[in-house]
mmCIF file of C-alpha atoms in Angstrom:
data_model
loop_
_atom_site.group_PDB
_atom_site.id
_atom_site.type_symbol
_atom_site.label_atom_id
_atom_site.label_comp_id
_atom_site.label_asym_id
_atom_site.label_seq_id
_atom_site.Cartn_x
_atom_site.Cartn_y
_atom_site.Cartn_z
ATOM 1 C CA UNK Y 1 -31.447 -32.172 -81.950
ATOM 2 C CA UNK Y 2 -27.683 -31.968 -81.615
ATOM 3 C CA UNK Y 3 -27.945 -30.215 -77.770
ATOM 4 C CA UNK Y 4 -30.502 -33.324 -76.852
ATOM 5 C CA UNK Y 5 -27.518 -35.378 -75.776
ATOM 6 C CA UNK Y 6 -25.932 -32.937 -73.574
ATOM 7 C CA UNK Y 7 -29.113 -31.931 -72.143
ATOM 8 C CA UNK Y 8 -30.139 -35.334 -70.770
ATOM 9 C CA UNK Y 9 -26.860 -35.661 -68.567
ATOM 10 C CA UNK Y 10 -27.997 -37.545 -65.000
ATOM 11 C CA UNK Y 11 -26.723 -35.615 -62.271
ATOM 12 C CA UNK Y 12 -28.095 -36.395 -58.808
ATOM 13 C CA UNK Y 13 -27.978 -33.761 -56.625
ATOM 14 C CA UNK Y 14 -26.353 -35.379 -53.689
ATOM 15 C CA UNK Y 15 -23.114 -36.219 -56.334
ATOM 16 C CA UNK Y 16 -23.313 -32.809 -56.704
ATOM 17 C CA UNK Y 17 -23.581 -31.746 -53.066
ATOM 18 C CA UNK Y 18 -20.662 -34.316 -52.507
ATOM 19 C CA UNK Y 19 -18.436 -32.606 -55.470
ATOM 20 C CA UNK Y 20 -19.055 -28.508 -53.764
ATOM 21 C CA UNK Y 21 -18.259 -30.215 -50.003
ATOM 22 C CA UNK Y 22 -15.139 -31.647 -51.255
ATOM 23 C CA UNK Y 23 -13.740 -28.165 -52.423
ATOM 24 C CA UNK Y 24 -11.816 -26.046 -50.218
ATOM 25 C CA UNK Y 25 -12.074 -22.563 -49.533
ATOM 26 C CA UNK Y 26 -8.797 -20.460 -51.108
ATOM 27 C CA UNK Y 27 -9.442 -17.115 -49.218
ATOM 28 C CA UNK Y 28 -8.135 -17.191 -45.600
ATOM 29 C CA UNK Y 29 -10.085 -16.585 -42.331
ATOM 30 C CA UNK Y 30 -9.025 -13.427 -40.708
ATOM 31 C CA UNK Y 31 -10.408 -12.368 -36.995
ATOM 32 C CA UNK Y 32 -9.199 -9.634 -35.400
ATOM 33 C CA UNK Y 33 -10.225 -9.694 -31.885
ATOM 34 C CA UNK Y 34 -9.725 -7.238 -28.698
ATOM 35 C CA UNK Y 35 -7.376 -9.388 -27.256
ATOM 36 C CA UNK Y 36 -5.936 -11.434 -30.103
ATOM 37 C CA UNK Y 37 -5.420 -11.821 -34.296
ATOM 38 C CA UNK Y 38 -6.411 -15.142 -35.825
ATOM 39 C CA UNK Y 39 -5.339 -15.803 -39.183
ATOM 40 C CA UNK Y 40 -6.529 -19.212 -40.898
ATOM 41 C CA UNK Y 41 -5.330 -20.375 -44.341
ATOM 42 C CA UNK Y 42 -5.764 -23.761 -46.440
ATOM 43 C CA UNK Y 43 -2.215 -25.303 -46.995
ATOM 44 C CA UNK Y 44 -3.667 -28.814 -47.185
ATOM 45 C CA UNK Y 45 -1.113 -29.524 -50.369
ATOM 46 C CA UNK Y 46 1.781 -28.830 -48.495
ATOM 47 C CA UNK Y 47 3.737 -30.464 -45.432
ATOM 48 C CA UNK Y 48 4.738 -29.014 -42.030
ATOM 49 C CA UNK Y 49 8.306 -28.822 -43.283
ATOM 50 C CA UNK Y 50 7.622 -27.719 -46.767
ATOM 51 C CA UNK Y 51 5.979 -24.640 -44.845
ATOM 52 C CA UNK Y 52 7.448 -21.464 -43.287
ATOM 53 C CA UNK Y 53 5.935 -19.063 -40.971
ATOM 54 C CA UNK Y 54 8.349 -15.526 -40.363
ATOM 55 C CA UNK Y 55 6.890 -12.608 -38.376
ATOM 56 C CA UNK Y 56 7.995 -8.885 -38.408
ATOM 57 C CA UNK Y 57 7.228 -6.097 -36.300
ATOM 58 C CA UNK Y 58 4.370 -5.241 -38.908
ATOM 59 C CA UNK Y 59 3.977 -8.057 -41.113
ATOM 60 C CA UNK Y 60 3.181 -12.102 -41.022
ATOM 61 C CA UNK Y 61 5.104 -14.150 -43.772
ATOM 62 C CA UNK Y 62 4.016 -17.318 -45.063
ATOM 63 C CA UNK Y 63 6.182 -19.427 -47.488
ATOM 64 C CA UNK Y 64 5.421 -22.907 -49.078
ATOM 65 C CA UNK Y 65 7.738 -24.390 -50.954
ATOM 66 C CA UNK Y 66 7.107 -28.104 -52.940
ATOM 67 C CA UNK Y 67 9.393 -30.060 -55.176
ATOM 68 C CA UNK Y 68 8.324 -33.148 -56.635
ATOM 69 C CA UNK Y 69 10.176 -35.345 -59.116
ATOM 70 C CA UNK Y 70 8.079 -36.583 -62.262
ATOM 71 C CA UNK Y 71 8.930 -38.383 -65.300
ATOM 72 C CA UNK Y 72 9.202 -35.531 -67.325
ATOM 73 C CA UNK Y 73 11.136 -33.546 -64.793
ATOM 74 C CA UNK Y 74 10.154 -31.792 -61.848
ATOM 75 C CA UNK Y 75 7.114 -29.836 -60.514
ATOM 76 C CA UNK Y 76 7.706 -27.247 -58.067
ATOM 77 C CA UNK Y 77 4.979 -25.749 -56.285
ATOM 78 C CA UNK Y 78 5.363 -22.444 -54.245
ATOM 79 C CA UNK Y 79 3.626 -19.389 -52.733
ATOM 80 C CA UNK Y 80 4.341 -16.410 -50.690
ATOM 81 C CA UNK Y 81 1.605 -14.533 -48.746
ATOM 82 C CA UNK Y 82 1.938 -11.416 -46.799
ATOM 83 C CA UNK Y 83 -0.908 -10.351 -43.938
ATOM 84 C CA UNK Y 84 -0.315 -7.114 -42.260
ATOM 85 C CA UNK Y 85 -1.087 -7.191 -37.851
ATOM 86 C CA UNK Y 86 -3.074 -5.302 -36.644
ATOM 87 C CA UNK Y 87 -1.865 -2.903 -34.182
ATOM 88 C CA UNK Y 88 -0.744 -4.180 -30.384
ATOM 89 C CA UNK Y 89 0.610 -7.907 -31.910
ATOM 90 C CA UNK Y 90 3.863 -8.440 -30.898
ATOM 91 C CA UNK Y 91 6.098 -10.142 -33.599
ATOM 92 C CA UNK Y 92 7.479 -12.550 -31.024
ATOM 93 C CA UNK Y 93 4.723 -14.336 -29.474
ATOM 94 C CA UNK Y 94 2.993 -15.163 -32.255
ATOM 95 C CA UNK Y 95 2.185 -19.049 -32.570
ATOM 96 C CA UNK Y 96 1.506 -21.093 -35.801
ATOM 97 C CA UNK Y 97 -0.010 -24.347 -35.694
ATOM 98 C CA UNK Y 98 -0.975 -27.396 -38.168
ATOM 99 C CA UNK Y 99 -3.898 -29.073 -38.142
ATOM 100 C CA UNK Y 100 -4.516 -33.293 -39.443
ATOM 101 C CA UNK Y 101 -7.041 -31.385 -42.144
ATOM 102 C CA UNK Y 102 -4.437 -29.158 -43.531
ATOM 103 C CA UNK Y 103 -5.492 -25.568 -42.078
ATOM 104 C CA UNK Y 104 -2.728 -23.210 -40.826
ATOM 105 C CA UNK Y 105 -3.964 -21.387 -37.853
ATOM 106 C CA UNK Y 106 -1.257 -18.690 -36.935
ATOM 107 C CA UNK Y 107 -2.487 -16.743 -33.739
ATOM 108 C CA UNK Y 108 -0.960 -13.526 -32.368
ATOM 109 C CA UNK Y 109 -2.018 -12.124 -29.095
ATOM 110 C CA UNK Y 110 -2.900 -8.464 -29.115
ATOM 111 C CA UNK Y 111 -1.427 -6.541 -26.191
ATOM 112 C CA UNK Y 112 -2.433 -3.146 -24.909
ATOM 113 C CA UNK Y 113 0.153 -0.256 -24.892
ATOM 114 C CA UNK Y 114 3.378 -1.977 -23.730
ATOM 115 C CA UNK Y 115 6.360 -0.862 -23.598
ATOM 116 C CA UNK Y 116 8.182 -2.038 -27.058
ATOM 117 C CA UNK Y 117 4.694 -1.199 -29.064
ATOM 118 C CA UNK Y 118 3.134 2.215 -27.369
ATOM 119 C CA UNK Y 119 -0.180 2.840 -29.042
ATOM 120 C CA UNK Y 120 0.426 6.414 -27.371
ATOM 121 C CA UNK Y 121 3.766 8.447 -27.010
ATOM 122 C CA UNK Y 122 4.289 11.385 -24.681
ATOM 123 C CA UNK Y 123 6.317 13.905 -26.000
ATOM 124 C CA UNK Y 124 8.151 16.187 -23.250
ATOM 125 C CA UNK Y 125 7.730 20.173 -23.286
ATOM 126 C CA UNK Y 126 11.167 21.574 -22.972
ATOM 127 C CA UNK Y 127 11.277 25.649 -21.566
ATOM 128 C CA UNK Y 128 13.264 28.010 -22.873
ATOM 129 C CA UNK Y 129 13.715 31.751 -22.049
ATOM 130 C CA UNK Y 130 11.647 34.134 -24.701
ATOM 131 C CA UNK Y 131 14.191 36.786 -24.188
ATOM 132 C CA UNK Y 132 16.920 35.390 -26.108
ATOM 133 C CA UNK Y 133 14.879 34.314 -28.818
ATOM 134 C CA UNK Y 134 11.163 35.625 -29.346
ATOM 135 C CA UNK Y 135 8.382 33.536 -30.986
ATOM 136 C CA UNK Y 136 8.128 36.431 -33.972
ATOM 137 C CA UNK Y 137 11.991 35.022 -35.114
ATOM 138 C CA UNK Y 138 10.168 31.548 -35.387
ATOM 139 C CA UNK Y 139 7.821 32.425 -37.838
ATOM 140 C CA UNK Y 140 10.250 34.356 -40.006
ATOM 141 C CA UNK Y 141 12.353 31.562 -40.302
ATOM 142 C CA UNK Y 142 9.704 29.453 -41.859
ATOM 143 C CA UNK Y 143 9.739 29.486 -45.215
ATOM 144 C CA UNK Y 144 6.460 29.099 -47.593
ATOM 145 C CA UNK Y 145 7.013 28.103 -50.958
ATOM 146 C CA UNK Y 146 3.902 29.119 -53.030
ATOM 147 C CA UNK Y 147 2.513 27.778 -56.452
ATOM 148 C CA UNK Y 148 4.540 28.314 -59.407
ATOM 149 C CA UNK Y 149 1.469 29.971 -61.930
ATOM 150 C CA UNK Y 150 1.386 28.084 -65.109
ATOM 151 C CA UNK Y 151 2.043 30.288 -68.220
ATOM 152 C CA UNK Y 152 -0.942 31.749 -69.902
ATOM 153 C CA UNK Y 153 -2.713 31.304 -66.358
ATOM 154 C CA UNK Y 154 -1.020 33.954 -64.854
ATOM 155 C CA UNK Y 155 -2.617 37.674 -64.584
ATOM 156 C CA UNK Y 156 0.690 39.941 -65.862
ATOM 157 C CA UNK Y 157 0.675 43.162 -63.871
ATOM 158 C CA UNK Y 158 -0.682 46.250 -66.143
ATOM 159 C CA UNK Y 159 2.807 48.043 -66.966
ATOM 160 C CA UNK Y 160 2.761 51.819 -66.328
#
């Protein structure tokens, strides 16, 4: 008898549709293409200059930063997220736009091997003469450290 009451609550669907449509997606887009990486993310809380996009030669930075004044103080909203490129972006021409809706859309163009970020490096064969030095001397010289045997692992030799 008592669950009666909350089991006759009137929900019509399409207040319910109209409740899921209104809420935003938290995870961000990611598309990494042949020619370019796309990286879309929901900042529709913050302002353009409350927002800060910083690129590395590996990395994608994005800062948001929000202070507002209440009458119990202040609230201060912030967040830091960190997105690895993908291989090929170059740090520089990356471009980060705002849309009305609130979405971040920070684009980097992927570029083939070029010259700053080779996907491939060539590493030059130098000569030298054998008879000053033969190739037996290089293996000596490397040293092999092996296992240290644990005690009460390791097989003593018989003793004469």
């Amino acid at each position: 008898m008592l669950l009666r009451p909350l089991l006759q609550i009137n929900t019509r669907p399409h207040q319910l549709y109209s409740f899921f449509n209104q809420v935003r997606n938290v995870r961000p887009t990611i598309k990494i293409g042949k020619d370019k990486f796309q990286l879309l993310l929901d900042v529709h809380q913050f302002e353009k200059d409350e927002i800060r996009v910083k690129a590395r030669p590996e990395y994608v930075i994005i800062e948001g930063k929000q202070e507002r004044k209440t009458k119990d103080g202040y609230v201060i909203r912030k967040f830091i997220k960190k997105y690895r490129l993908p291989d090929g972006c170059n740090p520089l021409r990356i471009r980060s736009e705002l849309s009305s809706d609130g979405c971040l859309i920070i684009t980097a163009p992927r570029e083939t091997c070029g010259f700053s970020y080779p996907c491939e490096t060539v590493v030059p064969i130098t000569e030298f003469n054998t008879k000053t030095k033969p190739c037996d001397t290089f293996v000596k010289d490397i040293v092999i450290d092996k296992p240290k045997s644990q005690p009460g692992n390791a097989k003593e030799p018989p003793k004469p």
